[in-house]
Short mmCIF file of C-alpha atoms in Angstrom, two decimals:
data_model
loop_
_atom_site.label_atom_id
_atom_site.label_comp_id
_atom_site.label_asym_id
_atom_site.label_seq_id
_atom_site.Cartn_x
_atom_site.Cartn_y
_atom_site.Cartn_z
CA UNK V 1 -15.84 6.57 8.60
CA UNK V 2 -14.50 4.87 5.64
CA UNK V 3 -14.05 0.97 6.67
CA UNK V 4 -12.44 -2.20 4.40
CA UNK V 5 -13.41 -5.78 5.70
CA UNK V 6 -11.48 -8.25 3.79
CA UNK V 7 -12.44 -12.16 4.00
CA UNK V 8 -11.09 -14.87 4.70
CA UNK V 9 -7.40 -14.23 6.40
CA UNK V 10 -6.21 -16.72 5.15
CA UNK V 11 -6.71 -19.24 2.74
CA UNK V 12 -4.97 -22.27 1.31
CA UNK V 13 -5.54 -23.46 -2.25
CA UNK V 14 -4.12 -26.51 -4.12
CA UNK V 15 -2.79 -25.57 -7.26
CA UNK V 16 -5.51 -25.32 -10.05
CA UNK V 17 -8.06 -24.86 -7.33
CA UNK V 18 -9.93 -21.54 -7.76
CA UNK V 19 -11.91 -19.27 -5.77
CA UNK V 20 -12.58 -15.94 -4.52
CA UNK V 21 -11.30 -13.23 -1.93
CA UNK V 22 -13.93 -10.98 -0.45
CA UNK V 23 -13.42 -7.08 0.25
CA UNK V 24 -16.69 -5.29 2.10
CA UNK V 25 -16.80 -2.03 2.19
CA UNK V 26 -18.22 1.22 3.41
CA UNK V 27 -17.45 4.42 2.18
CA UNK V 28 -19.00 8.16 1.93
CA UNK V 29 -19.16 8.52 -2.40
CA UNK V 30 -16.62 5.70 -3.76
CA UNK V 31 -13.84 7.36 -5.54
CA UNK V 32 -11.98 4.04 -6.50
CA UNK V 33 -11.21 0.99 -4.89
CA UNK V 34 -7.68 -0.54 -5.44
CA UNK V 35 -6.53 -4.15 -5.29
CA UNK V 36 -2.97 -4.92 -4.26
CA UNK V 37 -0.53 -7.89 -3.78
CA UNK V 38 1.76 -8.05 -1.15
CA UNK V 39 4.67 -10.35 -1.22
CA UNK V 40 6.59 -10.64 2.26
CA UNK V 41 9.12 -7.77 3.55
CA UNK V 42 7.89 -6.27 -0.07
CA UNK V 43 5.93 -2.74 -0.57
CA UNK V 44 2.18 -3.31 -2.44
CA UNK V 45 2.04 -4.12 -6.04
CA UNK V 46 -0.82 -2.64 -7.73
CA UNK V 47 -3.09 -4.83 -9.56
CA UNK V 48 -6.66 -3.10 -10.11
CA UNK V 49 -8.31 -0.22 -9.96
CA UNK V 50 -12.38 -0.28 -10.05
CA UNK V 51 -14.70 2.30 -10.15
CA UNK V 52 -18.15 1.40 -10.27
CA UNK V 53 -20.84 -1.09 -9.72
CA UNK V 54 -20.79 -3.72 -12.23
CA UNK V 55 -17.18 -3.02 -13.59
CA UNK V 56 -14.58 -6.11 -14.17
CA UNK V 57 -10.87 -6.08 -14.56
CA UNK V 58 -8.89 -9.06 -15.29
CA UNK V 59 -4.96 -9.77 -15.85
CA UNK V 60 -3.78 -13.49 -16.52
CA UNK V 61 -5.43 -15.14 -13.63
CA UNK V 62 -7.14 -12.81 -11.92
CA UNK V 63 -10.19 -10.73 -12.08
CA UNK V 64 -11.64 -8.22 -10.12
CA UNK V 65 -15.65 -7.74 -10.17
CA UNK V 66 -17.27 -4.45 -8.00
CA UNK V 67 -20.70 -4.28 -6.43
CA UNK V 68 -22.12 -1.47 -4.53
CA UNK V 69 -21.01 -3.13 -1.10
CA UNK V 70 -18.42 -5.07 -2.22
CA UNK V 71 -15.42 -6.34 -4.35
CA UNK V 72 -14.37 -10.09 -5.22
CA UNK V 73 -11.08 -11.00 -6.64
CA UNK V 74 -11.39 -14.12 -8.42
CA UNK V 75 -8.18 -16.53 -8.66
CA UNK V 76 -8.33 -19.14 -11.76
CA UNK V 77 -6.38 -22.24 -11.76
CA UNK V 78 -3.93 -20.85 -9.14
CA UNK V 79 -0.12 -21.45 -9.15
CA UNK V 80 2.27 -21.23 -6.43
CA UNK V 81 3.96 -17.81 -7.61
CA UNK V 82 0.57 -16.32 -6.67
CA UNK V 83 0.98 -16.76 -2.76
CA UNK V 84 0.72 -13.41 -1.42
CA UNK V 85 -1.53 -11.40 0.51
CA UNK V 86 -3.78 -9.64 -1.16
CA UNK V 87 -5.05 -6.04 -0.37
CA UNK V 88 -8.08 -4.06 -0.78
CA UNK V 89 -8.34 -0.51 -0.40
CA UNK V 90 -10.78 1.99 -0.75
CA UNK V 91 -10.68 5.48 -1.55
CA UNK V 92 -13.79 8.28 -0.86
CA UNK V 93 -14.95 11.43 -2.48
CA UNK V 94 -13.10 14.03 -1.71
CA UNK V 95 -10.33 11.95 -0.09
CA UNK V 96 -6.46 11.63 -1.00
CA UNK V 97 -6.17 8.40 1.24
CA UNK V 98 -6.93 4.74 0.80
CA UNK V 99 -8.27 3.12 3.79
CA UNK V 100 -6.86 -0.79 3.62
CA UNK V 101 -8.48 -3.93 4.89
CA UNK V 102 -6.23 -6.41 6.75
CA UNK V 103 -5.69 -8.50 3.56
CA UNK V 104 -5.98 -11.94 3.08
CA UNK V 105 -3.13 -14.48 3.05
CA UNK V 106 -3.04 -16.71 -0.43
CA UNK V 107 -0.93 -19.88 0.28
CA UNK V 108 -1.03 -22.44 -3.19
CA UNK V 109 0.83 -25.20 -2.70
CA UNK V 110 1.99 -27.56 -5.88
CA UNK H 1 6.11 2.41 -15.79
CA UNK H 2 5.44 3.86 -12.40
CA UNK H 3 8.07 2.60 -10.63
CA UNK H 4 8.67 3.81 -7.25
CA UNK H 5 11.99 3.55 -5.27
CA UNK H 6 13.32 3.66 -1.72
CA UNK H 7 16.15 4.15 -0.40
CA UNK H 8 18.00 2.47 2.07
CA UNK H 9 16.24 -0.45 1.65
CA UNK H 10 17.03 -1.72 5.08
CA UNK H 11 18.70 0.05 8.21
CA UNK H 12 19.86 -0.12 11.15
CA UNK H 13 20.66 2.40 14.35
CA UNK H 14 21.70 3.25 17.69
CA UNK H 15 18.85 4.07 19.94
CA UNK H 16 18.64 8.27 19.76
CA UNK H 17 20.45 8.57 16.05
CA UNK H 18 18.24 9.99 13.78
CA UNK H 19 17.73 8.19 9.99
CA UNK H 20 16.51 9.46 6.68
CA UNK H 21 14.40 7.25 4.31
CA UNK H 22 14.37 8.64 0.97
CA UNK H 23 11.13 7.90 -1.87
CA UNK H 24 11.56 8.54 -5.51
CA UNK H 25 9.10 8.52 -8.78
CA UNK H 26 11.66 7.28 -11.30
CA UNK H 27 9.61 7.86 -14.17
CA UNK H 28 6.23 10.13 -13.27
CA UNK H 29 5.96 12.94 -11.39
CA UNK H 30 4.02 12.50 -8.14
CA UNK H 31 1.34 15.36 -7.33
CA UNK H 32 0.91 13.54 -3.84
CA UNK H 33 3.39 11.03 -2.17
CA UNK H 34 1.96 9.13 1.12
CA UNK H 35 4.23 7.55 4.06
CA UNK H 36 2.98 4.34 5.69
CA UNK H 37 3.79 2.17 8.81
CA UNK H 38 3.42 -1.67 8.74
CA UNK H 39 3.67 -3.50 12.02
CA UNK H 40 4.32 -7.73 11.47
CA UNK H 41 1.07 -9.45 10.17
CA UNK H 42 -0.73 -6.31 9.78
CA UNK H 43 -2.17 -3.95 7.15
CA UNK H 44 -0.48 -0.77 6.20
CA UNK H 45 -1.06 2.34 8.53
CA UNK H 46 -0.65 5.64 6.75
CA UNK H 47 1.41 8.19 8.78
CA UNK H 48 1.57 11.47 6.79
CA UNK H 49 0.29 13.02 2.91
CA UNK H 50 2.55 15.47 1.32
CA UNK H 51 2.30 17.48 -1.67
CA UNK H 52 5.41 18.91 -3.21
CA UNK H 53 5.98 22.58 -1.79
CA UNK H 54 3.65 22.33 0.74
CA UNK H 55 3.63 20.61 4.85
CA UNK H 56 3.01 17.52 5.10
CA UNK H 57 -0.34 16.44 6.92
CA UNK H 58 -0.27 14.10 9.59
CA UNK H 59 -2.92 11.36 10.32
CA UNK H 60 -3.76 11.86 14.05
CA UNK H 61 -1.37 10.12 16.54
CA UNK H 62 1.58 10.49 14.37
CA UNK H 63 4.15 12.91 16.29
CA UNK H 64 5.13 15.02 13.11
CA UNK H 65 8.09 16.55 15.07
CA UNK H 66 9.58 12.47 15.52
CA UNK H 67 8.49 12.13 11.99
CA UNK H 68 9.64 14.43 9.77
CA UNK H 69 8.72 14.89 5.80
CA UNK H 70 10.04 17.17 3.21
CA UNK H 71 8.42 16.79 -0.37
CA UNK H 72 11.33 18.86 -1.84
CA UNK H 73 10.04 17.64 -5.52
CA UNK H 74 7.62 16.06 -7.92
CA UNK H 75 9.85 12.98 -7.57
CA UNK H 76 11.23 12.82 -4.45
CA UNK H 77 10.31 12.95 -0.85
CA UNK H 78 11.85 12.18 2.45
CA UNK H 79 11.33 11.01 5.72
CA UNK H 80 13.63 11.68 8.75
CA UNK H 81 12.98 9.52 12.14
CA UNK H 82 14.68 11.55 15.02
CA UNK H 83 15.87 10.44 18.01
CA UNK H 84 15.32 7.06 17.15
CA UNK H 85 13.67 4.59 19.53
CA UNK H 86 13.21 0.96 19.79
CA UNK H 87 9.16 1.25 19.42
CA UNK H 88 10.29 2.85 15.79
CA UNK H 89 11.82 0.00 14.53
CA UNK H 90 9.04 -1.15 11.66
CA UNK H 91 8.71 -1.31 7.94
CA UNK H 92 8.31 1.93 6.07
CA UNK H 93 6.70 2.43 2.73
CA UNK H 94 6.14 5.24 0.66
CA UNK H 95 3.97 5.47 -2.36
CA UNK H 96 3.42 8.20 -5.15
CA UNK H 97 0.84 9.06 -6.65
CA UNK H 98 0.53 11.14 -10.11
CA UNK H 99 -0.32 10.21 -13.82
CA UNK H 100 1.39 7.58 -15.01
CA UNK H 101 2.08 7.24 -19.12
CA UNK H 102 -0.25 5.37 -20.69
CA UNK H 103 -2.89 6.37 -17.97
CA UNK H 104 -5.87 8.06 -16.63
CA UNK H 105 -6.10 7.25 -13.43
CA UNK H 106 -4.56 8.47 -10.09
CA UNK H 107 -3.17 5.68 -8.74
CA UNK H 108 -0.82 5.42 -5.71
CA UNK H 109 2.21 3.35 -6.49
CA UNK H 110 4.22 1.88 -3.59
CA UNK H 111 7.69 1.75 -3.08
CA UNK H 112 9.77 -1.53 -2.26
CA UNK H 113 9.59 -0.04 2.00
CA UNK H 114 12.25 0.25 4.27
CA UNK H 115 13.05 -1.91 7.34
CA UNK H 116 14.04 0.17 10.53
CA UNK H 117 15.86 -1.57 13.12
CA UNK H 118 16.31 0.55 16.53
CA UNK H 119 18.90 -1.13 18.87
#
């Protein structure tokens, strides 16, 4: 069974402050796995899309790196307007569904 | 590009009413379009996959009579909660998925979700 652990739950940054979210995986043949942002009573906006070991993906201040267990989403010099929770999702080989992790919860406060 | 819409984008019923929830592709056409559940604080839960022409398949647990879909095109799809209950009061999002211009991938794209209320 496809599974998506996503670390931490939470996390609070100071503005400027960077650092990383975590998204473990398991998955039978990795088809793609997707990063999404989340803002409250909002649907997912879709950020990356990553496809195999080693690949890297970046838009203004993030970037999204993928190993063969895992994928990191890397926040630089965070602002405020990037509070959100974050989603990864996986999908497998010969699968139409993404399997989510429980996201993690970006606060930055000015 | 790949902008997704729903429609209403909140509602809210008597207890046994039925409500429909409609999901549009405004500007690709969407091979596959997904429904999802999401409960407060938690991750998305997908309820059903449809393909345009074709039923709808249901993940396991999901009563598809209570819940149902009708992919009537490559840009729209609905879903109809019958008989209404309190328990179904929850956010509903759709997302399409299809080439998008300017793409090669097959990327699901979400709609803004709806928020069910069940008095």
């Amino acid at each position: 069974e496809d599974q998506v652990t996503q670390s931490p739950e939470a996390l609070r940054l100071q503005e400027g402050e960077s650092s990383s979210l975590n998204c473990s995986y398991t998955v039978s043949g990795l088809r793609g796995l997707f990063w999404y942002r989340q803002d409250p009573g909002k649907g997912p906006e879709f950020l990356f899309t990553l496809y195999s070991a080693g690949e890297e993906k970046e838009k203004e201040r993030l970037k999204a790196t993928l190993t063969k267990k895992e994928s990191f989403l890397h926040i630089t010099a965070p602002k405020p307007e990037d509070s959100a929770t974050y989603l990864c999702a996986v999908q497998g080989a010969g699968s139409e569904k993404l399997v989510f992790g429980k996201g993690t919860k970006l606060t930055v406060n000015p | 590009g790949a902008v997704v819409s729903q429609h209403p984008s909140w509602v809210i019923c008597k207890s046994g009413t039925s409500v429909k929830i409609e999901c549009r592709s405004l500007d690709f056409q969407a091979t596959t379009m997904f429904w999802y559940r999401q409960f407060p604080k938690q991750s998305l839960m997908l309820m059903a996959t449809s393909n345009e022409g074709s039923k709808a398949t249901y993940e396991q647990g999901v009563e598809k009579d209570k819940f149902l879909i009708n992919h009537a095109s490559l840009t729209l799809s609905t879903l109809t909660v019958t008989s209404a209950h309190p328990e179904d009061s929850s956010f509903y999002i759709c997302s399409a998925r299809g080439l998008t211009s300017g793409s090669t991938t097959d990327t699901q794209y979400f709609g803004p979700g709806t928020r069910l209320t069940v008095l």
